[in-house]
Short mmCIF file of C-alpha atoms in Angstrom, two decimals:
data_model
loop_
_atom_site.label_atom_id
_atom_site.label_comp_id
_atom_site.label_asym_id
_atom_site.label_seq_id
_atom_site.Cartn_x
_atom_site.Cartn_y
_atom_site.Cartn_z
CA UNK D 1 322.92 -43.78 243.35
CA UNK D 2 319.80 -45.96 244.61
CA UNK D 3 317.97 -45.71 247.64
CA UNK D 4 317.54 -42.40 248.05
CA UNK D 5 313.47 -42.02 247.29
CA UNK D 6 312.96 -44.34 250.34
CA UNK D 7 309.82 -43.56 252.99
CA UNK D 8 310.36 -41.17 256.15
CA UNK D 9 308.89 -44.03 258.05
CA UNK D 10 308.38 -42.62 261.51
CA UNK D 11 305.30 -39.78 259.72
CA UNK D 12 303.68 -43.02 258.15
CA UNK D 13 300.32 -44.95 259.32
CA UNK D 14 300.62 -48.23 260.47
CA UNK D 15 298.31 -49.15 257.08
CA UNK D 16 300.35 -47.00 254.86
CA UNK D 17 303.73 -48.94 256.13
CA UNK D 18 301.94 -52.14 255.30
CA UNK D 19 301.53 -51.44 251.86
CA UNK D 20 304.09 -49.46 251.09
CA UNK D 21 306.31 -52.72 252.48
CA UNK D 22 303.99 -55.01 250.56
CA UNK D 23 304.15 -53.27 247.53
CA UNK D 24 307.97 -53.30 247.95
CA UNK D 25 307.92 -57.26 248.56
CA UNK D 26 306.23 -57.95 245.32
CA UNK D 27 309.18 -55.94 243.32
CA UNK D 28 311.08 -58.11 244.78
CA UNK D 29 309.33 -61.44 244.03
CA UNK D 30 309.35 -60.05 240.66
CA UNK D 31 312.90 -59.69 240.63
CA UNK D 32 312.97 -62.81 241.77
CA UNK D 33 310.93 -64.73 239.46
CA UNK D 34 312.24 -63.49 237.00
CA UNK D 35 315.70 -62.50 237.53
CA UNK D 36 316.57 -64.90 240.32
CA UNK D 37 319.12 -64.05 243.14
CA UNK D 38 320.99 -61.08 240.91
CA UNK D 39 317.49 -59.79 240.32
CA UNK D 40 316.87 -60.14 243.90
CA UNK D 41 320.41 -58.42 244.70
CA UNK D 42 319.16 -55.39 242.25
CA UNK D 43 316.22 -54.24 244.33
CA UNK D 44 315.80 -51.17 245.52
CA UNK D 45 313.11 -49.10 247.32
CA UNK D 46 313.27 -46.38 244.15
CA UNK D 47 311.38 -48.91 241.80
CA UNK D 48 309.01 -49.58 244.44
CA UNK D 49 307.95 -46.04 244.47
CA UNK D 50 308.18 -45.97 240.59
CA UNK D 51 305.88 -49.26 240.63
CA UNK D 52 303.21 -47.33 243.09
CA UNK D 53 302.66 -44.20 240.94
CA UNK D 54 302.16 -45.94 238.11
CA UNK D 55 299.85 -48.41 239.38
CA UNK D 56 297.90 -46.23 241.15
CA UNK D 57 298.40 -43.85 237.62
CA UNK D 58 297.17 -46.24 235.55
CA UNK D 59 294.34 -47.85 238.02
CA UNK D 60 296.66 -51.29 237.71
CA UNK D 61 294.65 -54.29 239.17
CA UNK D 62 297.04 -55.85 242.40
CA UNK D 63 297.42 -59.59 243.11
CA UNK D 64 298.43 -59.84 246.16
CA UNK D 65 299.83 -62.93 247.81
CA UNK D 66 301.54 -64.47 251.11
CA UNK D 67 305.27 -66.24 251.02
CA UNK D 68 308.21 -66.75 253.27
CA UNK D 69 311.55 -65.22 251.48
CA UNK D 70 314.78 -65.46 251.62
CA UNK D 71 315.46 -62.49 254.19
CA UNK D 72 312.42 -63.12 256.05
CA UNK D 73 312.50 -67.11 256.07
CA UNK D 74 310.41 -67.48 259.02
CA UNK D 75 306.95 -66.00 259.00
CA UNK D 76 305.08 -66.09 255.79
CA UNK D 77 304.38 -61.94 254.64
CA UNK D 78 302.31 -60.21 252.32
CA UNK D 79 302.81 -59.15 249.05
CA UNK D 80 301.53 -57.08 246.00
CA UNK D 81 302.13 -57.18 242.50
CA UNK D 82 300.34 -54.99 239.98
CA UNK D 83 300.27 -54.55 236.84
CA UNK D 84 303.45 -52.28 236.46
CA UNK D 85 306.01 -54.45 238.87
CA UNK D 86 307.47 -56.56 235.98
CA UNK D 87 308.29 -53.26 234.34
CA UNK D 88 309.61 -51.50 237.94
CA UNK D 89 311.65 -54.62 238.08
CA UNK D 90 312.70 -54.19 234.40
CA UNK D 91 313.56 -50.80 234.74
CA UNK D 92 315.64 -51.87 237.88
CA UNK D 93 318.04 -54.47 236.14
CA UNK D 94 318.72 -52.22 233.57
CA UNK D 95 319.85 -49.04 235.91
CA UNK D 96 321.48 -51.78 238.13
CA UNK D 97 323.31 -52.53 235.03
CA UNK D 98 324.77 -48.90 234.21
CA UNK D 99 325.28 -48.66 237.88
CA UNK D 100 327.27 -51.07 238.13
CA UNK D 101 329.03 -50.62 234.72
CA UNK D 102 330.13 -47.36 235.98
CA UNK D 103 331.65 -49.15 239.30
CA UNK D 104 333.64 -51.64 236.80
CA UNK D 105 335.13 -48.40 235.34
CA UNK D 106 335.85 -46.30 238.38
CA UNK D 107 336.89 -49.27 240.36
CA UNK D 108 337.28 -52.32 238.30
CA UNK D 109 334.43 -54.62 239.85
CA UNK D 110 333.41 -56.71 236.77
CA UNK D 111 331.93 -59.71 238.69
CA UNK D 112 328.67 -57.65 239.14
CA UNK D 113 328.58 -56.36 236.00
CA UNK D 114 328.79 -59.90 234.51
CA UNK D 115 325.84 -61.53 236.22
CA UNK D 116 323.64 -58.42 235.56
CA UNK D 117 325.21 -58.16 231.53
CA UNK D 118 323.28 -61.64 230.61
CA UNK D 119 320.04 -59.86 230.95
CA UNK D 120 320.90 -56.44 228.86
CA UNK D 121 320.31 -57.62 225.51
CA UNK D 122 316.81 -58.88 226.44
CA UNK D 123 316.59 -55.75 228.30
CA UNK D 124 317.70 -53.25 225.49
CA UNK D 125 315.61 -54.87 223.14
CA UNK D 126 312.12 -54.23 225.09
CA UNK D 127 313.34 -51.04 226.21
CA UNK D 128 315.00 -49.01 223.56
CA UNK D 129 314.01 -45.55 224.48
CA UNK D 130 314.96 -45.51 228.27
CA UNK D 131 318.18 -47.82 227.24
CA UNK D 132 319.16 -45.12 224.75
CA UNK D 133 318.42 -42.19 227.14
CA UNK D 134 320.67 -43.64 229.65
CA UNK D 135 323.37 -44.36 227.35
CA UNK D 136 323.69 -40.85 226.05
CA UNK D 137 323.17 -39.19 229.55
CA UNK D 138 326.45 -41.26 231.23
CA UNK D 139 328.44 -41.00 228.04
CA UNK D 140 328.14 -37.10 228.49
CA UNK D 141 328.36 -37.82 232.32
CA UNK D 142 331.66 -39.28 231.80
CA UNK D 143 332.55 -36.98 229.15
CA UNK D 144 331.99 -33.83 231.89
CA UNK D 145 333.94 -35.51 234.42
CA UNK D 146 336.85 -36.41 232.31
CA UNK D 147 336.82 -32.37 231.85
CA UNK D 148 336.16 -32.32 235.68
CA UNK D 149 333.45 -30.53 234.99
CA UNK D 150 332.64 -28.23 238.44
CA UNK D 151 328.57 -27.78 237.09
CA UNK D 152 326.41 -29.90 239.21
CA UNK D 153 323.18 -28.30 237.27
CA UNK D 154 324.35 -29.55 234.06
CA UNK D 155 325.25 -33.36 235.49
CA UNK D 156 322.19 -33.41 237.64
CA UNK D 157 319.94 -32.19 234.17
CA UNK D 158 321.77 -35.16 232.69
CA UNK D 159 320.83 -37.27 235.33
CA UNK D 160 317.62 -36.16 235.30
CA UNK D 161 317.13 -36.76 231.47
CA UNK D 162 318.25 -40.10 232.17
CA UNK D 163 315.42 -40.89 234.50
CA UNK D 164 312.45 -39.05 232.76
CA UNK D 165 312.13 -41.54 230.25
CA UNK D 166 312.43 -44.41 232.39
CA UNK D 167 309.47 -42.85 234.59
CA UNK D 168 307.78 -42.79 231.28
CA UNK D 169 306.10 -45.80 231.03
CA UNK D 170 304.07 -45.52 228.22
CA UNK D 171 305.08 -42.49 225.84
CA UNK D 172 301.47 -42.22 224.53
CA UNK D 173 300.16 -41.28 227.78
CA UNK D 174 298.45 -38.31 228.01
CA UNK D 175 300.27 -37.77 231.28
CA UNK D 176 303.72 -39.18 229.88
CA UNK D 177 305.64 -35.28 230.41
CA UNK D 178 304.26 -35.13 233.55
CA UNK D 179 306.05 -38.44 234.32
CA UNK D 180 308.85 -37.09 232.88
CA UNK D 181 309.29 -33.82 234.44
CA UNK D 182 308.46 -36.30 237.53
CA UNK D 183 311.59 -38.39 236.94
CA UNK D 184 313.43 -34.78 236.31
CA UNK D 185 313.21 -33.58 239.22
CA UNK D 186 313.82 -36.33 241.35
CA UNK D 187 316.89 -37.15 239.04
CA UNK D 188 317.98 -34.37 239.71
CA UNK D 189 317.69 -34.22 243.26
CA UNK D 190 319.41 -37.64 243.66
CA UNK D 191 322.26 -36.61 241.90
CA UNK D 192 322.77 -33.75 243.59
CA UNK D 193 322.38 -35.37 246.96
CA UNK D 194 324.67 -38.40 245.99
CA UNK D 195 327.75 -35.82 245.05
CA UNK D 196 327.01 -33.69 248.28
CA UNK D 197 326.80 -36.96 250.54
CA UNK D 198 330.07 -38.50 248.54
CA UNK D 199 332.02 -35.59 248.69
CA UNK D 200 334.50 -36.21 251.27
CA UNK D 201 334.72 -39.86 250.37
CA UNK D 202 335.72 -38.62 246.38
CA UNK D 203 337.93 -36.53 247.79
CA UNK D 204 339.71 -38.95 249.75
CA UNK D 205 339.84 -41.28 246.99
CA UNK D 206 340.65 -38.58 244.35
CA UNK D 207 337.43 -39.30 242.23
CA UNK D 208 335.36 -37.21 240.63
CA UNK D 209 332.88 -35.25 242.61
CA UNK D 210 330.58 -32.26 240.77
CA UNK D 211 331.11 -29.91 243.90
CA UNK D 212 333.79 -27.77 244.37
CA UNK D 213 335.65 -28.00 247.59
CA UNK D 214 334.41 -24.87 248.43
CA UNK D 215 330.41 -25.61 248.05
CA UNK D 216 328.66 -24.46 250.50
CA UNK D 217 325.49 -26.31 252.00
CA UNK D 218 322.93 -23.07 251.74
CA UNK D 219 323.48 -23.26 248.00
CA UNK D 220 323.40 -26.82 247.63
CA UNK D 221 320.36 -26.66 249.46
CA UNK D 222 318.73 -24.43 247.33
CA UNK D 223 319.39 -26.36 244.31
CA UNK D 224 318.07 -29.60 245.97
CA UNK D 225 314.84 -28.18 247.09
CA UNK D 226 314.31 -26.83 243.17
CA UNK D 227 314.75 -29.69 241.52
CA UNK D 228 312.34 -31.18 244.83
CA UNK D 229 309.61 -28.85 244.20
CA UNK D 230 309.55 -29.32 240.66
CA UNK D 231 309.01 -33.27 241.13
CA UNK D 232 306.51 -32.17 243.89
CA UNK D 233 305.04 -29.52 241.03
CA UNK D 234 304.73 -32.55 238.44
CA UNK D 235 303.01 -35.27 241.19
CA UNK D 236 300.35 -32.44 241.64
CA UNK D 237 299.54 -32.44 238.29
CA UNK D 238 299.23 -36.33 237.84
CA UNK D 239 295.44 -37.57 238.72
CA UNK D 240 295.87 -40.54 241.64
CA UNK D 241 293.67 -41.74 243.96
CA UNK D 242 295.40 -44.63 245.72
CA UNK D 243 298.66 -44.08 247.32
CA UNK D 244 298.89 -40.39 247.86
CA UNK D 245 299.83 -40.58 251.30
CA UNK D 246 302.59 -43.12 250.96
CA UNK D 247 304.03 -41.26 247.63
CA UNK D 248 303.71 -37.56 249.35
CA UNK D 249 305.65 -39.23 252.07
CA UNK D 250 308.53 -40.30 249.72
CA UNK D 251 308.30 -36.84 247.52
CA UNK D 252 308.01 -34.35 250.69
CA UNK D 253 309.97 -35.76 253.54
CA UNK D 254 311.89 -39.34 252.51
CA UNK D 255 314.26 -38.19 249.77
CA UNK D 256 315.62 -35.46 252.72
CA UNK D 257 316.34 -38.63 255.27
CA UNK D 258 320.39 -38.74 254.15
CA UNK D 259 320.80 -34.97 254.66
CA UNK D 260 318.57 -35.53 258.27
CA UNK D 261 321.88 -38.70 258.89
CA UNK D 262 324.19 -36.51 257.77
CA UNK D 263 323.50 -33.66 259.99
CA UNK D 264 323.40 -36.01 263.28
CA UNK D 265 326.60 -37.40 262.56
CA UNK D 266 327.66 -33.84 262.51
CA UNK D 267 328.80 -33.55 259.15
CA UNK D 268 327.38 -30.43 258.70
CA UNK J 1 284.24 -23.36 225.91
CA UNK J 2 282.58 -25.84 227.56
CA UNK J 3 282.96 -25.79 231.60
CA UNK J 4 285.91 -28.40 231.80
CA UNK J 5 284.28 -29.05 235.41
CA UNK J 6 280.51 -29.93 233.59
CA UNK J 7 282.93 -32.05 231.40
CA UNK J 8 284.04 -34.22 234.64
CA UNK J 9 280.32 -34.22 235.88
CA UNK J 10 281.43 -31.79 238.88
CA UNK J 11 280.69 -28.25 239.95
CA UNK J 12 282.85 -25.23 239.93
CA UNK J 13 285.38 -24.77 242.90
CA UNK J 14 285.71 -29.16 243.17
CA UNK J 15 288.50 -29.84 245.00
CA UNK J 16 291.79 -31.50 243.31
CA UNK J 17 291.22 -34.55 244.76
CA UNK J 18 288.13 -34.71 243.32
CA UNK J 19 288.56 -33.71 240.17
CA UNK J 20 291.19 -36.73 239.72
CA UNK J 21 288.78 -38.66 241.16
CA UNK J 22 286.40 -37.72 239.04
CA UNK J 23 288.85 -38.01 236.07
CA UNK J 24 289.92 -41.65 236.11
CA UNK J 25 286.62 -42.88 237.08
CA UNK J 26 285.43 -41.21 233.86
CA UNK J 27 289.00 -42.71 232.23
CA UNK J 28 287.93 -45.75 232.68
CA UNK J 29 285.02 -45.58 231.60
CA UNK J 30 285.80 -44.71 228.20
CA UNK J 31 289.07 -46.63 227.80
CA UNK J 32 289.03 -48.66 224.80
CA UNK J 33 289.45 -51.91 226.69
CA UNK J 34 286.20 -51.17 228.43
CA UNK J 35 283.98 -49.12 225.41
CA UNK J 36 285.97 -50.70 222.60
CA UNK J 37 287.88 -48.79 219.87
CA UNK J 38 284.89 -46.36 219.10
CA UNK J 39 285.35 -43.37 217.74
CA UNK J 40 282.66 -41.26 220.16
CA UNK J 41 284.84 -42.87 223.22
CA UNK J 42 287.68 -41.68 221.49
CA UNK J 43 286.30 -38.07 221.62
CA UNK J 44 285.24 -38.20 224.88
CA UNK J 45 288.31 -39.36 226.18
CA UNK J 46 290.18 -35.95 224.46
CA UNK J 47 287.34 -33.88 226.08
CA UNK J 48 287.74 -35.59 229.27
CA UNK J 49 291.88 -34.90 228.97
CA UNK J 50 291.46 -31.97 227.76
CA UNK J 51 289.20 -30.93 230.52
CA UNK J 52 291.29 -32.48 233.34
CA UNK J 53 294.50 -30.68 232.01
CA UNK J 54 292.22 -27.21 231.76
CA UNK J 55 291.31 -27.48 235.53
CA UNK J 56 294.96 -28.85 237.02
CA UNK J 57 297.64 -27.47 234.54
CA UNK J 58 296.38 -24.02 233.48
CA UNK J 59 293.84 -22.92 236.44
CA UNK J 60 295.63 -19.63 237.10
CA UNK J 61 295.12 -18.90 232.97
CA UNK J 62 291.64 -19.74 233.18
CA UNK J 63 291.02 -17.70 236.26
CA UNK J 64 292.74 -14.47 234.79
CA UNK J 65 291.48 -12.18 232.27
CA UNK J 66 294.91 -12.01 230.35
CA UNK J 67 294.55 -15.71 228.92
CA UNK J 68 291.50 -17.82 228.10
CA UNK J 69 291.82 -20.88 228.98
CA UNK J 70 293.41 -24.50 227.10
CA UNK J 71 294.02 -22.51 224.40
CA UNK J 72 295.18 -19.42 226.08
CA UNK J 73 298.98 -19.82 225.19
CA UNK J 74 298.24 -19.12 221.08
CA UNK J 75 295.28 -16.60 222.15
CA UNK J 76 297.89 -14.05 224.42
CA UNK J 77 299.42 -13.16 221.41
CA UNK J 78 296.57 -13.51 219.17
CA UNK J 79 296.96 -9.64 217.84
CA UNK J 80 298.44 -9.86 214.85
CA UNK J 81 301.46 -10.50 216.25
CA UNK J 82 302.24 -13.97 214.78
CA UNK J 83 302.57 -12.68 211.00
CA UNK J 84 305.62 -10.73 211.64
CA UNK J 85 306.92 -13.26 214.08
CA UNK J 86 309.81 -15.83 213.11
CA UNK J 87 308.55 -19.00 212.20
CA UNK J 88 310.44 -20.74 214.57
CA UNK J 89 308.63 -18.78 217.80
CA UNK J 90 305.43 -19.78 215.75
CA UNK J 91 306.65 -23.55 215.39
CA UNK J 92 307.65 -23.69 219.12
CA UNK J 93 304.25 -21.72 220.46
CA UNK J 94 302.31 -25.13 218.04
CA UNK J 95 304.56 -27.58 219.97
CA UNK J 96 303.70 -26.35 223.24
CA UNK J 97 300.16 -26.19 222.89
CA UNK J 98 300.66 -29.64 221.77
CA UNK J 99 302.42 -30.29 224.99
CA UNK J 100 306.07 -31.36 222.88
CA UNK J 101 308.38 -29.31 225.60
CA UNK J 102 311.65 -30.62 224.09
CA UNK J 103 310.41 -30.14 220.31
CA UNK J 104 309.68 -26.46 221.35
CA UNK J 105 313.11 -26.39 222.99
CA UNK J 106 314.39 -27.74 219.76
CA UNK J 107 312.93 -25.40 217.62
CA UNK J 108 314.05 -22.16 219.81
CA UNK J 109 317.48 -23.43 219.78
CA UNK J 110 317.76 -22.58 216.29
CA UNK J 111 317.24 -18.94 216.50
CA UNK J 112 320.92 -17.23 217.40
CA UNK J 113 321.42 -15.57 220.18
CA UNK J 114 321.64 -12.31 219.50
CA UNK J 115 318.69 -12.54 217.93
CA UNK J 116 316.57 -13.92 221.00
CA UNK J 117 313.89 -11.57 222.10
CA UNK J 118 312.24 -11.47 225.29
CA UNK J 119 309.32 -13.61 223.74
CA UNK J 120 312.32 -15.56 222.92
CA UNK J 121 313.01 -16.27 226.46
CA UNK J 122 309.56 -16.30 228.14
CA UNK J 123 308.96 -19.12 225.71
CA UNK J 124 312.03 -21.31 226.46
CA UNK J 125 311.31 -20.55 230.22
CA UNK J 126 307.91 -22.17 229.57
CA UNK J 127 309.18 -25.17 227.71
CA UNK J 128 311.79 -25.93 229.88
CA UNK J 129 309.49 -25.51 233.52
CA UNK J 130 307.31 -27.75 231.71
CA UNK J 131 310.15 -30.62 231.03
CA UNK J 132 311.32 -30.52 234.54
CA UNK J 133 314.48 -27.94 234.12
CA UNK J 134 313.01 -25.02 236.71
CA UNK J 135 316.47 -23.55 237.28
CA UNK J 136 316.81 -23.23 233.67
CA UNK J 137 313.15 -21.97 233.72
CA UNK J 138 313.75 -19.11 236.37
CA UNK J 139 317.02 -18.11 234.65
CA UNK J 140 315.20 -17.27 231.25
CA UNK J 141 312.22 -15.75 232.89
CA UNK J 142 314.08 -13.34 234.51
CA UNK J 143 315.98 -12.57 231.20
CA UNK J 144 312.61 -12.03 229.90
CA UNK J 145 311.53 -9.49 232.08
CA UNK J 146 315.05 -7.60 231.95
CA UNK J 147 314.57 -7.16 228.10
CA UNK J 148 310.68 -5.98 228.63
CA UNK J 149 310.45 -4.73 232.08
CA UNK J 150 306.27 -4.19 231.71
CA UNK J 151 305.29 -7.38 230.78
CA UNK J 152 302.51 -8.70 233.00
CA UNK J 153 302.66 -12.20 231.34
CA UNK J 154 306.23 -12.35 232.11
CA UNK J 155 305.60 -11.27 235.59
CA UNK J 156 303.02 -13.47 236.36
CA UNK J 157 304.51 -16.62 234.88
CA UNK J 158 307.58 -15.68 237.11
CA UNK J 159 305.57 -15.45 240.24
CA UNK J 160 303.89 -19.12 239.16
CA UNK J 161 307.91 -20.60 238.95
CA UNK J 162 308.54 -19.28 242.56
CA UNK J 163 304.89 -20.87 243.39
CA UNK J 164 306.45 -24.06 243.23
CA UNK J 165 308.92 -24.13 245.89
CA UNK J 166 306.29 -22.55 248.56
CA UNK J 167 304.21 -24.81 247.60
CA UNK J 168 307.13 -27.49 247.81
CA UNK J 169 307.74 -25.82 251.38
CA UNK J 170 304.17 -26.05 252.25
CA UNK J 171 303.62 -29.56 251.84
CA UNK J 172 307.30 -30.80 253.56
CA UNK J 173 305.67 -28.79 256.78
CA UNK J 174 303.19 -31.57 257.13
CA UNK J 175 305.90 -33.65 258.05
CA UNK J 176 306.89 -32.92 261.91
CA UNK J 177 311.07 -33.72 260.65
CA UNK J 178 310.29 -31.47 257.49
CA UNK J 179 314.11 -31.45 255.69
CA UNK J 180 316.87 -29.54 257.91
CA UNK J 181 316.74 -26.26 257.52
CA UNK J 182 314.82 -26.08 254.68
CA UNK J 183 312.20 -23.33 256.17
CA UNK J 184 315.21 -21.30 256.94
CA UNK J 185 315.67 -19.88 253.35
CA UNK J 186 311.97 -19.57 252.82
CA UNK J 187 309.62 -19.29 255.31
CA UNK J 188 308.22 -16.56 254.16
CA UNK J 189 304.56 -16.51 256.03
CA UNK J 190 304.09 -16.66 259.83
CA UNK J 191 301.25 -19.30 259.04
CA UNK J 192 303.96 -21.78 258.47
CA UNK J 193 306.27 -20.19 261.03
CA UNK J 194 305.72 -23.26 263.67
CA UNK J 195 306.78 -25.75 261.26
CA UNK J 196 310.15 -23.99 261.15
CA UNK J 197 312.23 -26.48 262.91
CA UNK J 198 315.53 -25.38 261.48
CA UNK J 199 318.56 -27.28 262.80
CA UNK J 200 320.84 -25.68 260.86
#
């Protein structure tokens, strides 16, 4: 279920797609540093946007710096760290984790889930509260789907519940709901556009998909651009100054780039 | 009450932008890393929230005779209503003033269905728009308005839910590939009528 708050590139200033890539080149030297190549494996451009709003949220200082990588081994490139990468990249081993926990279930793949398992304990222990949200939202995840569930409101609230506290940062923020009704929305919206894209794929396989085979696009569209406009409704709300443009980007026009494939591949 | 926009150092009708401006600059300011762990930063940082959260989160209540402002959610029923309310409306109206959505949400669960009022609902609608669940949100205003047909506070809160997704709409039209056919459903004003690039 990652990738989908990436940037609709083509509407972004050459500036803004410097930073934006810089900013996503210091997650990863993060996940690097401190995570090595499975940390490296893990990244995704969803933390990146999770690291920009809260730097620019909480005013976070940036260090940036220049190295040659591991994907890019020729030409030395820019990167920024800030104050809130360590916990993007924290945050992004521990979903990584779940993610691929519920791969070793569906599918059996426990090679993954082994090299990212050595870091949960350190993980759970910093992190609790988002540890413990995510628990309870895929045990009643799996729980609806073992029912086969048809309600992809209920799974994509779960979903959603799930990623409100790990947008949630610090819970004594003044601005912490608005985070979390952030995080709401938009895990919402990525459920609901993972089960739509998957849904020929489950159905080929026989596994579980939250749409009927009968859903129709007009309603699934409606659904997606709620749970949209209420992550658009909570960004409003949150006081930054820095990387509005980049972030509007993501909120308003990237998270719509699968149904935008989908369509010229004439799926729809 | 004090003008929340005095309270940011800016005059009336300051844009968004520069009323967060204006906010974290003033944030920092008073943050205890920067003024220490005194107690008149302390208070000036809860004016300065307070007054940031007055402008951005309840600027329709403050604009409209039918609410006064921050505290406008306790004040709209302020006639004598709350004595013969159930304590549990009265325990979930305290948690959202406090801005605790899911403690409200808590506390309304405990009142049975049947016995859930269209206060009832207009006050789960609130919680839940305000902890990200708009569908749910919509769903319970509308019951609201079905079991009192005449309320204006019902009405209007309504008409701020729907708000959202224009706005929503609004902004994706910035974007020349706004999302596939999502101006089809909802392109309700001609002024956004060019943006309407719907493939679908």
């Amino acid at each position: 279920m990652f990738g989908y708050l990436t940037a609709d590139v083509g509407q972004m200033q050459k500036e803004e797609k410097a930073e934006y890539k810089a900013h996503y080149c210091g997650l990863c030297h993060v996940l690097g540093e401190k995570y090595g190549k499975t940390g490296m494996a893990a990244l995704s451009y969803d933390m990146a946007f999770l690291e920009m709003l809260l730097a620019d949220l909480t005013d976070s200082k940036a260090e940036e710096g220049m190295e040659k990588c591991v994907t890019h081994p020729l030409k030395a490139h820019r990167y920024v760290c800030t104050g809130c990468t360590e916990y993007a990249a924290d945050m992004q081993m521990l979903l990584a984790y779940y993610a691929a926990y519920d791969d070793a279930e569906d599918e059996g793949k426990k090679q993954k889930l082994q090299k990212l398992g050595r870091f949960l304990p350190e993980l759970r222990e910093e992190y609790p509260r988002q540890d413990e949200a995510i628990v309870s939202a895929l045990k009643r995840i799996r729980e609806e789907e073992k029912k086969g569930a048809k309600d992809p409101e209920l799974m994509a609230r779960l979903s959603g519940s799930m990623i409100s506290e790990v947008f949630a940062m610090d819970p004594e923020s003044f601005f912490a709901d608005d985070l979390r009704a952030l995080g709401f929305g938009l895990g919402r919206f990525i459920y609901l556009m993972d089960g739509w894209c998957d849904r020929k794929k489950d159905s080929k396989k026989g596994s579980y998909n939250p749409f009927s085979s009968d859903a129709r696009w007009e309603d699934v569209k409606e659904m997606l651009i709620d749970a949209a406009a209420d992550a658009g409704s909570a960004f409003e709300r949150l006081p930054l100054d820095q990387h509005v443009p980049i972030l509007r980007n993501i909120i308003y026009s990237g998270i719509w780039m699968r149904t935008r494939r989908e369509e010229k591949n004439g799926d729809d | 009450m004090t003008d929340p926009y005095r309270v940011l150092g800016l005059s009336p009708g300051a844009s968004d932008d520069e009323v967060k401006k204006a906010y974290k600059t003033l944030a920092k300011k008073y943050h205890p890393d920067v003024a220490g762990n005194s107690e008149e930063a302390a208070r000036k940082m809860q004016e300065i929230n307070a007054a940031y959260d007055q402008i951005i989160n309840h600027r329709a209540d403050y604009s409209s005779s039918s609410y006064s402002g921050y505290s406008g959610y306790s004040s709209s029923y302020g006639y004598g209503q709350e004595s013969a309310e159930p304590i549990e409306l009265r325990a979930a109206v305290s948690y959202i003033n406090a801005r605790r959505y899911r403690e409200a949400l808590n506390a309304l669960s405990s009142i049975p269905p049947e016995k859930r009022s269209g206060r009832w609902y207009y006050l789960s609608s609130y919680a839940k728009a305000f902890s990200g669940d708009s569908s749910g949100a919509i769903s319970d205003i509308s019951i609201a308005i079905s079991k009192e047909p005449g309320n204006m506070t019902y009405l209007a809160f309504r008409e701020r839910l729907m708000g959202r997704r224009t706005e929503y709409t609004m902004h994706t039209g910035n974007y020349s590939s706004s999302p596939a056919g999502l101006c089809s459903s909802i392109c309700l004003s001609m002024l956004f009528f060019r943006f309407c690039c719907c493939m679908i």
